[in-house]
Tab-separated table of C-alpha atoms and ligand atoms in Angstrom:
chain	number	residue	atom	x	y	z
T	205	MET	CA	25.283	-3.324	-16.531
T	206	LYS	CA	24.852	-2.724	-12.733
T	207	ALA	CA	21.356	-1.386	-12.131
T	208	HIS	CA	19.706	0.275	-8.808
T	209	LEU	CA	16.219	1.015	-8.475
T	210	ILE	CA	14.801	3.305	-5.904
T	211	THR	CA	11.119	3.100	-4.991
T	212	TYR	CA	8.549	5.894	-3.635
T	213	GLY	CA	5.007	5.587	-3.473
T	214	CYS	CA	2.645	2.604	-2.901
T	215	GLN	CA	2.670	-1.107	-2.797
T	216	MET	CA	1.747	-0.805	-6.702
T	217	ASN	CA	4.912	0.851	-7.111
T	218	GLU	CA	6.768	-1.980	-5.232
T	219	TYR	CA	5.234	-4.413	-7.263
T	220	ASP	CA	6.226	-2.478	-10.304
T	221	THR	CA	9.906	-2.258	-9.315
T	222	HIS	CA	9.824	-6.074	-8.787
T	223	LEU	CA	8.536	-6.401	-12.310
T	224	VAL	CA	11.117	-3.919	-13.856
T	225	GLU	CA	13.980	-5.364	-11.715
T	226	SER	CA	13.254	-9.011	-12.893
T	227	GLN	CA	13.110	-7.694	-16.709
T	228	LEU	CA	16.531	-6.207	-15.993
T	229	VAL	CA	17.869	-9.325	-14.735
T	230	SER	CA	16.454	-11.359	-17.816
T	231	PHE	CA	18.401	-8.873	-19.898
T	232	GLY	CA	21.707	-9.690	-18.002
T	233	ALA	CA	21.921	-6.764	-15.463
T	234	ASP	CA	23.093	-7.178	-11.898
T	235	LEU	CA	21.183	-5.528	-9.398
T	236	VAL	CA	23.304	-3.619	-6.766
T	237	GLY	CA	22.185	-2.318	-3.268
T	238	SER	CA	23.573	1.278	-3.657
T	239	VAL	CA	23.732	4.190	-6.118
T	240	ASP	CA	27.387	4.362	-6.013
T	241	GLU	CA	27.894	0.864	-7.320
T	242	ALA	CA	25.422	1.295	-10.102
T	243	ASP	CA	25.844	2.403	-13.712
T	244	PHE	CA	22.232	2.667	-14.088
T	245	VAL	CA	19.758	4.054	-11.495
T	246	LEU	CA	16.036	4.012	-12.044
T	247	VAL	CA	13.818	6.066	-9.658
T	248	ASN	CA	10.163	4.760	-9.329
T	249	THR	CA	8.233	7.805	-8.710
T	250	CYS	CA	4.956	8.750	-6.861
T	251	ALA	CA	3.055	12.018	-7.549
T	252	VAL	CA	0.011	11.555	-5.254
T	253	ARG	CA	1.159	14.346	-2.928
T	254	GLY	CA	3.839	17.118	-3.085
T	255	LYS	CA	6.460	15.600	-0.762
T	256	PRO	CA	7.163	12.562	-2.942
T	257	VAL	CA	7.509	14.764	-5.878
T	258	ASP	CA	10.002	17.113	-4.112
T	259	LYS	CA	11.961	13.897	-2.978
T	260	VAL	CA	12.231	12.780	-6.526
T	261	ARG	CA	13.311	16.024	-7.563
T	262	SER	CA	16.194	16.455	-5.015
T	263	LEU	CA	17.242	12.688	-5.829
T	264	LEU	CA	17.636	13.494	-9.587
T	265	GLY	CA	19.453	16.669	-8.820
T	266	GLU	CA	22.014	14.491	-6.830
T	267	LEU	CA	22.061	12.220	-9.702
T	268	ARG	CA	22.634	14.860	-12.250
T	269	LYS	CA	25.643	15.718	-10.492
T	270	GLN	CA	27.054	12.255	-10.271
T	271	LYS	CA	26.454	12.129	-14.171
T	272	GLN	CA	28.947	14.875	-14.606
T	273	GLN	CA	31.644	12.746	-12.767
T	274	ARG	CA	31.205	9.221	-13.939
T	275	PRO	CA	29.254	7.354	-16.833
T	276	LEU	CA	25.944	6.936	-15.267
T	277	VAL	CA	22.296	6.337	-16.952
T	278	VAL	CA	19.484	7.700	-14.996
T	279	GLY	CA	15.903	6.688	-15.547
T	280	MET	CA	12.595	7.623	-13.965
T	281	MET	CA	9.459	5.268	-14.149
T	282	GLY	CA	6.141	5.358	-12.325
T	283	CYS	CA	3.280	7.749	-11.806
T	284	LEU	CA	5.346	11.190	-11.922
T	285	ALA	CA	6.773	9.931	-15.416
T	286	GLN	CA	3.448	9.972	-16.667
T	287	LEU	CA	2.668	13.580	-16.048
T	288	GLU	CA	3.714	16.828	-17.717
T	289	GLU	CA	5.140	18.114	-14.433
T	290	GLY	CA	7.245	14.893	-14.213
T	291	GLN	CA	8.536	15.311	-17.646
T	292	ARG	CA	9.599	18.877	-17.159
T	293	ILE	CA	11.566	17.573	-14.175
T	294	ALA	CA	12.940	14.864	-16.290
T	295	ARG	CA	14.255	17.121	-18.904
T	296	LYS	CA	15.616	19.572	-16.347
T	297	PHE	CA	17.595	16.898	-14.618
T	298	GLU	CA	18.647	15.150	-17.797
T	299	VAL	CA	16.887	11.911	-17.366
T	300	ASP	CA	17.953	9.331	-19.972
T	301	VAL	CA	15.054	6.949	-19.630
T	302	LEU	CA	11.591	7.716	-18.999
T	303	LEU	CA	8.862	4.981	-18.496
T	304	GLY	CA	5.128	5.647	-17.678
T	305	PRO	CA	3.419	3.064	-15.344
T	306	GLY	CA	1.940	1.432	-18.539
T	307	SER	CA	5.033	1.154	-20.673
T	308	LEU	CA	7.218	-0.775	-17.967
T	309	LEU	CA	8.067	-3.506	-20.591
T	310	ASP	CA	9.558	-1.208	-22.781
T	311	ILE	CA	12.651	-1.311	-20.451
T	312	GLY	CA	14.381	-3.715	-22.845
T	313	LYS	CA	13.989	-1.126	-25.713
T	314	ALA	CA	15.377	1.603	-23.328
T	315	LEU	CA	18.321	-0.463	-22.588
T	316	GLU	CA	19.004	-1.226	-26.427
T	317	SER	CA	18.760	2.404	-27.336
T	318	ASN	CA	21.768	4.480	-27.580
T	319	GLU	CA	19.979	7.684	-26.906
T	320	ARG	CA	17.245	9.399	-24.754
T	321	PHE	CA	14.273	6.741	-24.584
T	322	TRP	CA	10.862	7.720	-23.338
T	323	SER	CA	7.890	5.754	-23.506
T	324	LEU	CA	4.562	6.853	-22.025
T	325	GLN	CA	1.863	4.498	-23.829
T	326	PHE	CA	-0.405	1.999	-21.791
T	327	LYS	CA	0.531	-1.313	-23.253
T	328	ASP	CA	-1.991	-4.142	-22.902
T	329	GLU	CA	0.802	-6.689	-22.891
T	330	LEU	CA	1.553	-5.556	-19.411
T	331	HIS	CA	-1.473	-7.100	-18.040
T	332	GLY	CA	-0.807	-10.725	-19.185
T	333	HIS	CA	2.846	-10.335	-18.159
T	334	ILE	CA	3.727	-12.747	-14.994
T	335	PRO	CA	6.805	-11.542	-13.353
T	336	PRO	CA	9.112	-14.425	-11.687
T	337	PRO	CA	8.372	-14.707	-7.948
T	338	PRO	CA	10.704	-13.044	-5.519
T	339	THR	CA	13.252	-15.238	-4.165
T	340	GLY	CA	13.389	-16.331	-0.600
T	341	LYS	CA	10.157	-14.118	0.368
T	342	LEU	CA	7.282	-15.300	2.466
T	343	GLN	CA	5.322	-12.234	1.521
T	344	ALA	CA	4.412	-11.025	-2.146
T	345	HIS	CA	2.114	-8.638	-3.848
T	346	LEU	CA	-0.020	-9.607	-6.752
T	347	THR	CA	-1.544	-6.796	-8.992
T	348	ILE	CA	-5.010	-7.833	-9.968
T	349	MET	CA	-5.853	-4.504	-11.756
T	350	ARG	CA	-4.319	-1.273	-12.901
T	351	GLY	CA	-5.731	2.435	-13.127
T	352	CYS	CA	-8.574	3.892	-11.729
T	353	ASP	CA	-12.125	4.856	-13.067
T	354	HIS	CA	-12.994	7.130	-9.986
T	355	HIS	CA	-12.392	10.759	-10.131
T	356	CYS	CA	-11.890	11.956	-6.669
T	357	THR	CA	-11.294	15.779	-7.033
T	358	TYR	CA	-8.106	15.748	-5.265
T	359	CYS	CA	-6.264	12.556	-6.791
T	360	ILE	CA	-4.052	12.317	-9.368
T	361	VAL	CA	-3.779	8.767	-9.804
T	362	PRO	CA	-6.428	8.276	-12.598
T	363	THR	CA	-4.388	10.947	-14.734
T	364	THR	CA	-1.004	8.939	-14.010
T	365	ARG	CA	-2.429	5.272	-14.090
T	366	GLY	CA	-5.064	5.887	-16.666
T	367	PRO	CA	-8.519	3.866	-16.601
T	368	GLN	CA	-9.128	0.700	-14.789
T	369	VAL	CA	-8.123	-2.367	-16.295
T	370	SER	CA	-8.856	-5.764	-14.499
T	371	ARG	CA	-6.162	-8.550	-15.371
T	372	HIS	CA	-7.666	-11.532	-16.578
T	373	PRO	CA	-8.437	-14.177	-13.682
T	374	ASP	CA	-6.240	-16.819	-15.429
T	375	ASP	CA	-3.248	-14.755	-15.460
T	376	ILE	CA	-3.877	-13.993	-11.724
T	377	LEU	CA	-4.234	-17.493	-10.907
T	378	ARG	CA	-1.166	-18.542	-12.713
T	379	GLU	CA	1.025	-15.799	-11.032
T	380	LEU	CA	-0.475	-17.073	-7.812
T	381	ASP	CA	0.624	-20.492	-8.585
T	382	SER	CA	4.175	-19.401	-9.292
T	383	LEU	CA	4.321	-17.408	-5.899
T	384	LEU	CA	3.078	-20.539	-4.117
T	385	ALA	CA	5.685	-22.795	-5.906
T	386	ALA	CA	8.337	-20.140	-4.604
T	387	GLY	CA	7.395	-20.731	-1.115
T	388	VAL	CA	5.152	-17.476	-0.630
T	389	GLN	CA	2.767	-17.891	2.370
T	390	GLU	CA	0.910	-14.286	2.267
T	391	VAL	CA	-0.279	-12.608	-0.876
T	392	THR	CA	-1.747	-9.129	-0.980
T	393	LEU	CA	-3.942	-8.416	-3.957
T	394	LEU	CA	-3.427	-4.961	-5.214
T	395	GLY	CA	-5.552	-2.493	-7.020
T	396	GLN	CA	-6.564	0.996	-6.648
T	397	ASN	CA	-10.211	-0.098	-6.085
T	398	VAL	CA	-10.145	-3.877	-5.588
T	399	ASN	CA	-13.827	-4.018	-5.023
T	400	ALA	CA	-14.597	-2.801	-8.816
T	401	TYR	CA	-12.385	-5.866	-10.093
T	402	GLY	CA	-14.125	-7.126	-13.328
T	403	VAL	CA	-16.078	-4.078	-13.666
T	404	ASP	CA	-14.008	-1.815	-16.054
T	405	GLN	CA	-15.404	1.620	-17.062
T	406	GLY	CA	-18.495	0.704	-15.684
T	407	ALA	CA	-19.110	-2.551	-17.664
T	408	LYS	CA	-18.957	-6.017	-16.138
T	409	LEU	CA	-16.322	-8.065	-18.154
T	410	ALA	CA	-17.553	-11.319	-19.565
T	411	GLY	CA	-15.966	-14.435	-17.787
T	412	TYR	CA	-14.433	-12.209	-14.783
T	413	PRO	CA	-15.697	-13.234	-11.175
T	414	SER	CA	-16.689	-10.595	-8.967
T	415	PHE	CA	-14.042	-9.467	-6.328
T	416	ALA	CA	-15.739	-11.664	-3.702
T	417	ASP	CA	-15.535	-14.659	-5.809
T	418	LEU	CA	-12.039	-13.951	-6.796
T	419	LEU	CA	-11.193	-13.895	-2.957
T	420	ARG	CA	-13.017	-17.354	-2.773
T	421	LEU	CA	-10.943	-18.558	-5.823
T	422	VAL	CA	-7.595	-17.308	-4.520
T	423	GLY	CA	-8.491	-18.742	-1.009
T	424	ARG	CA	-8.987	-22.418	-2.481
T	425	SER	CA	-5.350	-22.068	-4.256
T	426	GLY	CA	-3.722	-23.488	-0.918
T	427	VAL	CA	-2.036	-19.880	-0.179
T	428	ARG	CA	-2.027	-19.466	3.649
T	429	ARG	CA	-3.075	-15.855	3.914
T	430	VAL	CA	-4.691	-13.371	1.619
T	431	LYS	CA	-5.012	-9.728	1.971
T	432	PHE	CA	-5.922	-7.133	-0.244
T	433	THR	CA	-5.699	-3.063	-0.880
T	434	THR	CA	-7.313	-0.902	-1.587
T	435	SER	CA	-11.144	-1.039	-1.073
T	436	HIS	CA	-13.209	1.762	-2.137
T	437	PRO	CA	-16.387	2.355	-0.068
T	438	MET	CA	-18.783	2.888	-3.130
T	439	ASN	CA	-17.803	-0.510	-4.768
T	440	PHE	CA	-17.938	-2.412	-1.557
T	441	THR	CA	-20.560	-4.966	-1.346
T	442	GLU	CA	-21.545	-7.131	1.546
T	443	ASP	CA	-20.725	-10.325	-0.557
T	444	VAL	CA	-16.954	-9.291	0.036
T	445	ALA	CA	-17.545	-9.422	3.831
T	446	ALA	CA	-19.141	-12.687	3.331
T	447	ALA	CA	-16.388	-14.195	1.231
T	448	MET	CA	-13.902	-13.138	3.812
T	449	ALA	CA	-15.749	-14.828	6.712
T	450	GLU	CA	-16.048	-17.981	4.807
T	451	THR	CA	-12.651	-18.027	3.241
T	452	PRO	CA	-10.287	-19.020	5.826
T	453	ALA	CA	-6.916	-17.841	3.971
T	454	VAL	CA	-8.467	-14.385	3.566
T	455	CYS	CA	-7.333	-12.194	6.884
T	456	GLU	CA	-9.768	-10.367	8.876
T	457	PHE	CA	-8.205	-7.081	7.817
T	458	VAL	CA	-10.134	-4.390	5.966
T	459	HIS	CA	-8.391	-1.160	4.955
T	460	LEU	CA	-11.471	0.989	3.711
T	461	PRO	CA	-10.292	4.660	3.326
T	462	VAL	CA	-13.149	7.131	4.343
T	463	GLN	CA	-11.185	10.395	3.552
T	464	SER	CA	-13.689	12.444	5.612
T	465	GLY	CA	-16.429	12.121	8.006
T	466	SER	CA	-18.176	14.910	6.648
T	467	ASN	CA	-20.927	14.659	3.845
T	468	ARG	CA	-20.346	17.973	2.725
T	469	VAL	CA	-16.599	17.261	2.309
T	470	LEU	CA	-17.099	13.905	0.676
T	471	ARG	CA	-19.511	15.469	-1.866
T	472	ARG	CA	-16.653	17.905	-2.422
T	473	MET	CA	-14.337	15.136	-3.137
T	474	ALA	CA	-16.598	13.497	-5.309
T	475	ARG	CA	-16.400	10.218	-3.139
T	476	GLU	CA	-19.885	8.835	-4.157
T	477	TYR	CA	-20.784	7.856	-0.719
T	478	THR	CA	-22.140	9.448	2.435
T	479	ARG	CA	-21.178	8.962	5.971
T	480	GLU	CA	-24.069	7.079	6.691
T	481	LYS	CA	-23.469	4.728	3.717
T	482	TYR	CA	-19.845	4.083	4.719
T	483	LEU	CA	-21.093	3.209	8.411
T	484	SER	CA	-23.400	0.687	6.846
T	485	HIS	CA	-20.520	-0.887	5.003
T	486	ILE	CA	-18.557	-1.118	8.505
T	487	ALA	CA	-21.595	-2.376	10.033
T	488	GLU	CA	-21.754	-5.182	7.415
T	489	ILE	CA	-18.300	-6.072	7.728
T	490	LYS	CA	-18.528	-6.312	11.497
T	491	LYS	CA	-21.504	-8.487	11.373
T	492	HIS	CA	-19.692	-11.075	9.033
T	493	LEU	CA	-16.457	-10.584	10.882
T	494	PRO	CA	-16.697	-9.770	14.530
T	495	HIS	CA	-13.036	-9.540	15.322
T	496	VAL	CA	-12.131	-7.595	12.146
T	497	VAL	CA	-9.147	-5.155	12.407
T	498	LEU	CA	-10.000	-2.054	10.556
T	499	ALA	CA	-7.698	0.495	8.698
T	500	THR	CA	-8.589	3.719	6.863
T	501	ASP	CA	-7.128	6.794	4.821
T	502	ILE	CA	-8.050	10.424	5.856
T	503	ILE	CA	-7.365	13.506	4.422
T	504	VAL	CA	-7.322	16.651	6.824
T	505	GLY	CA	-7.569	20.324	5.529
T	506	PHE	CA	-9.461	19.637	2.315
T	507	PRO	CA	-10.460	22.991	0.635
T	508	GLY	CA	-13.434	24.388	2.463
T	509	GLU	CA	-13.117	22.053	5.276
T	510	THR	CA	-14.650	23.542	8.278
T	511	GLU	CA	-13.987	23.078	12.171
T	512	GLU	CA	-17.477	21.248	12.276
T	513	ASP	CA	-16.573	19.223	9.189
T	514	PHE	CA	-13.379	17.944	10.924
T	515	GLN	CA	-15.331	17.459	14.092
T	516	GLU	CA	-17.199	14.854	11.886
T	517	THR	CA	-14.164	13.073	10.926
T	518	LEU	CA	-13.178	12.949	14.357
T	519	SER	CA	-16.572	11.430	15.747
T	520	LEU	CA	-16.608	8.969	12.727
T	521	TYR	CA	-13.129	7.886	13.911
T	522	ASP	CA	-14.690	6.959	17.308
T	523	GLU	CA	-18.001	5.439	15.754
T	524	VAL	CA	-15.804	3.133	13.806
T	525	GLY	CA	-13.003	2.591	16.168
T	526	TYR	CA	-10.161	2.075	13.668
T	527	ASP	CA	-6.985	-0.138	14.541
T	528	SER	CA	-4.877	2.222	12.488
T	529	ALA	CA	-5.123	5.039	9.921
T	530	TYR	CA	-2.882	6.663	7.455
T	531	MET	CA	-3.410	10.360	7.642
T	532	PHE	CA	-2.671	12.749	4.995
T	533	ILE	CA	-2.558	16.757	5.010
T	534	TYR	CA	-4.364	17.677	1.702
T	535	SER	CA	-1.943	18.618	-1.060
T	536	PRO	CA	-3.056	20.411	-4.085
T	537	ARG	CA	-1.988	18.414	-6.977
T	538	PRO	CA	-1.842	20.409	-10.276
T	539	GLY	CA	-4.054	18.542	-12.925
T	540	THR	CA	-6.714	17.578	-10.263
T	541	PRO	CA	-10.132	19.275	-10.188
T	542	SER	CA	-9.624	20.450	-6.456
T	543	TYR	CA	-6.430	22.103	-7.431
T	544	LYS	CA	-8.279	24.089	-10.143
T	545	HIS	CA	-11.437	25.038	-8.555
T	546	PHE	CA	-10.575	25.367	-4.821
T	547	GLN	CA	-8.836	27.438	-2.500
T	548	ASP	CA	-6.070	25.703	-0.352
T	549	LEU	CA	-6.480	26.162	3.307
T	550	PRO	CA	-3.626	27.726	5.359
T	551	ARG	CA	-1.016	25.127	6.273
T	552	GLU	CA	-0.884	25.876	9.937
T	553	LEU	CA	-4.620	25.049	10.120
T	554	LYS	CA	-4.163	21.859	8.279
T	555	THR	CA	-1.126	21.004	10.450
T	556	GLU	CA	-3.126	21.599	13.704
T	557	ARG	CA	-5.841	19.260	12.579
T	558	LEU	CA	-3.569	16.789	11.616
T	559	GLN	CA	-1.976	16.773	15.075
T	560	ARG	CA	-5.484	16.472	16.472
T	561	LEU	CA	-6.468	13.297	14.368
T	562	ILE	CA	-2.834	11.818	15.306
T	563	VAL	CA	-3.865	12.114	19.033
T	564	LYS	CA	-7.143	10.502	18.217
T	565	GLN	CA	-5.398	7.767	16.406
T	566	LYS	CA	-2.933	6.994	19.059
T	567	GLU	CA	-5.711	6.704	21.589
T	568	TRP	CA	-7.746	4.124	19.525
T	569	SER	CA	-4.690	2.198	18.436
T	570	ALA	CA	-3.485	1.997	22.031
T	571	ARG	CA	-6.896	0.707	23.008
T	572	LYS	CA	-7.077	-1.820	20.405
T	573	ASN	CA	-3.755	-2.948	20.467
T	574	ALA	CA	-4.176	-3.395	24.493
T	575	GLY	CA	-7.181	-5.554	23.785
T	576	LYS	CA	-4.940	-8.040	22.002
T	577	VAL	CA	-2.861	-8.662	25.135
T	578	GLY	CA	-3.599	-11.992	26.379
T	579	THR	CA	-4.867	-13.311	22.576
T	580	ILE	CA	-2.987	-15.896	20.539
T	581	GLN	CA	-2.064	-14.618	17.105
T	582	GLU	CA	-0.712	-16.061	14.026
T	583	LEU	CA	2.228	-14.439	12.890
T	584	LEU	CA	4.156	-14.233	9.904
T	585	LEU	CA	7.810	-13.725	11.088
T	586	ARG	CA	10.020	-12.226	8.257
T	587	GLY	CA	13.377	-12.618	10.145
T	588	ASP	CA	15.610	-10.871	12.679
T	589	ALA	CA	14.210	-7.839	14.457
T	590	HIS	CA	16.380	-4.901	15.210
T	591	ASP	CA	17.502	-6.260	18.477
T	592	ALA	CA	19.483	-9.641	18.411
T	593	GLY	CA	17.393	-12.422	19.790
T	594	PHE	CA	14.231	-11.084	18.361
T	595	LEU	CA	12.142	-11.887	15.460
T	596	GLU	CA	9.794	-9.252	13.823
T	597	GLY	CA	6.533	-9.789	11.606
T	598	HIS	CA	3.025	-9.081	11.522
T	599	THR	CA	-0.377	-10.649	12.491
T	600	ARG	CA	-3.270	-11.447	10.114
T	601	GLY	CA	-4.476	-7.980	11.146
T	602	ASN	CA	-1.156	-6.402	9.968
T	603	HIS	CA	-0.058	-5.468	13.533
T	604	PRO	CA	3.661	-5.288	13.585
T	605	THR	CA	4.818	-7.694	16.382
T	606	VAL	CA	8.091	-8.786	17.751
T	607	VAL	CA	9.025	-11.824	19.624
T	608	PRO	CA	11.867	-13.366	21.456
T	609	LYS	CA	13.464	-16.168	19.412
T	610	ALA	CA	12.574	-19.646	20.798
T	611	LEU	CA	13.979	-23.068	20.494
T	612	GLY	CA	12.928	-24.366	17.152
T	613	ALA	CA	11.954	-20.872	15.848
T	614	THR	CA	14.839	-18.800	15.052
T	615	GLY	CA	14.004	-17.877	11.456
T	616	PRO	CA	11.093	-16.723	9.093
T	617	GLY	CA	7.947	-18.735	9.107
T	618	ILE	CA	4.454	-18.789	10.217
T	619	TYR	CA	4.134	-19.179	14.091
T	620	ARG	CA	1.752	-18.827	16.885
T	621	ALA	CA	2.174	-16.411	19.744
T	622	ARG	CA	0.486	-15.257	22.995
T	623	ILE	CA	0.512	-11.446	23.056
T	624	GLU	CA	2.104	-10.280	26.404
T	625	HIS	CA	2.506	-6.446	25.883
T	626	ALA	CA	1.242	-3.645	23.410
T	627	THR	CA	2.024	-0.205	22.512
T	628	PRO	CA	-0.023	1.829	19.940
T	629	HIS	CA	2.426	0.791	17.220
T	630	MET	CA	3.773	-2.648	18.301
T	631	LEU	CA	2.659	-5.908	19.917
T	632	TYR	CA	4.995	-7.911	21.683
T	633	GLY	CA	4.518	-11.675	22.059
T	634	ARG	CA	5.826	-15.129	23.134
T	635	LEU	CA	5.849	-17.888	20.466
T	636	ILE	CA	3.820	-20.935	21.693
T	637	GLY	CA	3.705	-22.871	18.230
T	638	GLN	CA	4.658	-23.049	14.814
T	639	ASP	CA	2.759	-23.266	11.708
T	640	GLY	CA	-0.622	-23.339	12.788
T	641	GLN	CA	-0.147	-26.379	15.024
T	642	ASP	CA	-1.073	-25.966	18.846
T	643	LEU	CA	2.436	-26.738	20.044
T	644	PRO	CA	3.180	-27.021	23.771
T	645	GLU	CA	5.037	-23.754	24.818
T	646	LEU	CA	8.258	-23.254	23.021
T	647	PRO	CA	11.159	-22.718	25.571
T	648	ARG	CA	12.841	-19.161	24.882
T	649	LEU	CA	16.221	-19.526	23.303
T	650	ASN	CA	17.774	-17.033	25.455
T	651	PRO	CA	16.392	-15.911	29.046
T	652	GLU	CA	17.920	-12.435	28.576
T	653	ALA	CA	15.705	-11.803	25.626
T	654	ALA	CA	12.583	-12.726	27.896
T	655	ALA	CA	13.626	-9.749	30.261
T	656	LEU	CA	14.012	-7.362	27.235
T	657	SER	CA	10.470	-8.132	25.971
T	658	SER	CA	9.257	-5.615	28.446
T	659	PRO	CA	7.624	-2.895	26.299
T	660	LEU	CA	9.343	-0.189	28.578
T	661	GLN	CA	12.711	-1.434	27.226
T	662	MET	CA	11.575	-2.062	23.610
T	663	ALA	CA	9.461	1.076	22.895
X	962	LIG	N1	-7.168	4.044	-4.614
X	962	LIG	C1	-6.806	4.447	-3.252
X	962	LIG	C2	-5.862	5.419	-2.850
X	962	LIG	C3	-4.576	5.817	-3.528
X	962	LIG	S1	-3.958	7.232	-2.928
X	962	LIG	C4	-8.093	4.678	-2.740
X	962	LIG	O1	-8.974	5.226	-3.055
X	962	LIG	O2	-8.312	3.978	-1.491
X	962	LIG	C5	-3.771	6.808	-1.193
X	962	LIG	C6	-4.249	7.858	-0.370
X	962	LIG	O3	-3.675	9.069	-0.508
X	962	LIG	C7	-5.709	8.089	-0.503
X	962	LIG	O4	-6.473	7.181	-0.051
X	962	LIG	C8	-5.747	9.651	0.054
X	962	LIG	O5	-6.141	9.395	1.504
X	962	LIG	C9	-4.402	10.080	-0.069
X	962	LIG	N2	-4.240	11.162	-1.298
X	962	LIG	C10	-4.705	10.905	-2.346
X	962	LIG	N3	-4.382	12.339	-2.992
X	962	LIG	C11	-4.186	13.166	-2.249
X	962	LIG	C12	-3.875	14.523	-1.941
X	962	LIG	N4	-4.107	15.246	-3.069
X	962	LIG	N5	-3.605	15.117	-0.853
X	962	LIG	C13	-3.568	14.408	0.242
X	962	LIG	N6	-3.763	12.901	0.233
X	962	LIG	C14	-4.094	12.475	-0.786
X	963	LIG	FE1	-7.489	8.326	-6.355
X	963	LIG	FE2	-10.199	8.008	-5.768
X	963	LIG	FE3	-8.986	6.351	-7.791
X	963	LIG	FE4	-8.432	6.327	-5.128
X	963	LIG	S1	-10.438	5.945	-6.053
X	963	LIG	S2	-7.100	6.073	-6.797
X	963	LIG	S3	-8.367	8.145	-4.395
X	963	LIG	S4	-9.389	8.736	-7.819
X	964	LIG	FE1	1.619	7.377	-5.671
X	964	LIG	FE2	0.958	6.333	-8.073
X	964	LIG	FE3	0.916	4.903	-5.972
X	964	LIG	S1	0.695	8.508	-7.445
X	964	LIG	S2	0.240	6.457	-4.454
X	964	LIG	S3	2.692	5.566	-6.746
X	964	LIG	S4	-0.554	5.055	-7.627
């Protein structure tokens, strides 16, 4: 069998795609790089906003056409598969295999079955399952929990992924060991709400560390860099900031979604914190980590959001001074409380607010990135950049960065670089050492690349 997976959605879906791909390989399938080469196409879906759902719909339409012309098995997995909306789509487009986010390990049974195979149960075996490490990669994701116990009124995730289940710390550490043995240098711990690790359905699980202690444990494993996402402000404790500060492997990067700067909107979203509480967490983080890089998620145009509410989001952005932000237009999702109870705002008004927020975000990202010029950053370089002669990667603070190749530094690895230029979206540096060592400046491999590293030409 020749299988091809297509992934929409967040990093949890990327992790799950890897998990299913490795199962397929263990059953003898070959992974191929395109739909045309495949006789089994599996789409890993996202349902968080209308757009990813539309994309899946048109892709499945395309695949149904292909099915009429050649033998092809089409599968759908992930968040949308769990919803009635997704199952309607699956029936319409004659999807053969359907796996909810809790039943991924049924992929083997699906392959054995000669007829339509749908499985939507949440199976406990998934939490103890350790997928083999990715090959030849310096970065990996590590899921530490699945599901979500919050009920933000706009969000479909608790419906698609079910209640929160934390993975046992022994399983997490075993998976980490296998990643390290495979040469992984940067691990991102994943969960919908990592700060609530070990506190499932409101109760503390016996023998599970707090998230802060899990960070300390992971930091002692020998991994070079640890990141985590996502944090919910309500479950954030100062001990997490303290653990970050005292654990050198944990990167100085916090993604703390705020969603809105207005208390009225936060209440209607059922976010369970106030603007003031959120800002007090930011102050705690800055106290422990003065050079922290801060990112957030913001929804604009939530039902009932007034111009005044929106102004509060803009002013909160200034108060925090985020390095980056994911900004979304509110998308009403069937099955969520806000869809049922609130009236959606006009499209133009939402779009116009998003434009203004993007202006704000660009100003801050430009200012923050400009502040990095002249500093020395530790880079994880993944490999060749778009332009030959350059390598691309990212800092501990997740800034995308490009550097010219230098003698002794032509491939993936952890390097040190001095930042020379910045745009709102990119840092441009010059390598000065490798693997954390303070080496003398590395000569550039190619003097033409030096000329090219001006941001005017690169941007
Ligand atoms: N568990 C994570 C978020 C998962 S969804 C957390 O709470 O931080 C990722 C982001 O999508 C959310 O932070 C939110 O900003 C956005 N989002 C979720 N539902 C949305 C909706 N209905 N419309 C627009 N954006 C949404
Ligand atoms: Fe959705 Fe809220 Fe849970 Fe995040 S915390 S996944 S936004 S319900
Ligand atoms: Fe989308 Fe599911 Fe992630 S809805 S954002 S893929 S948790």
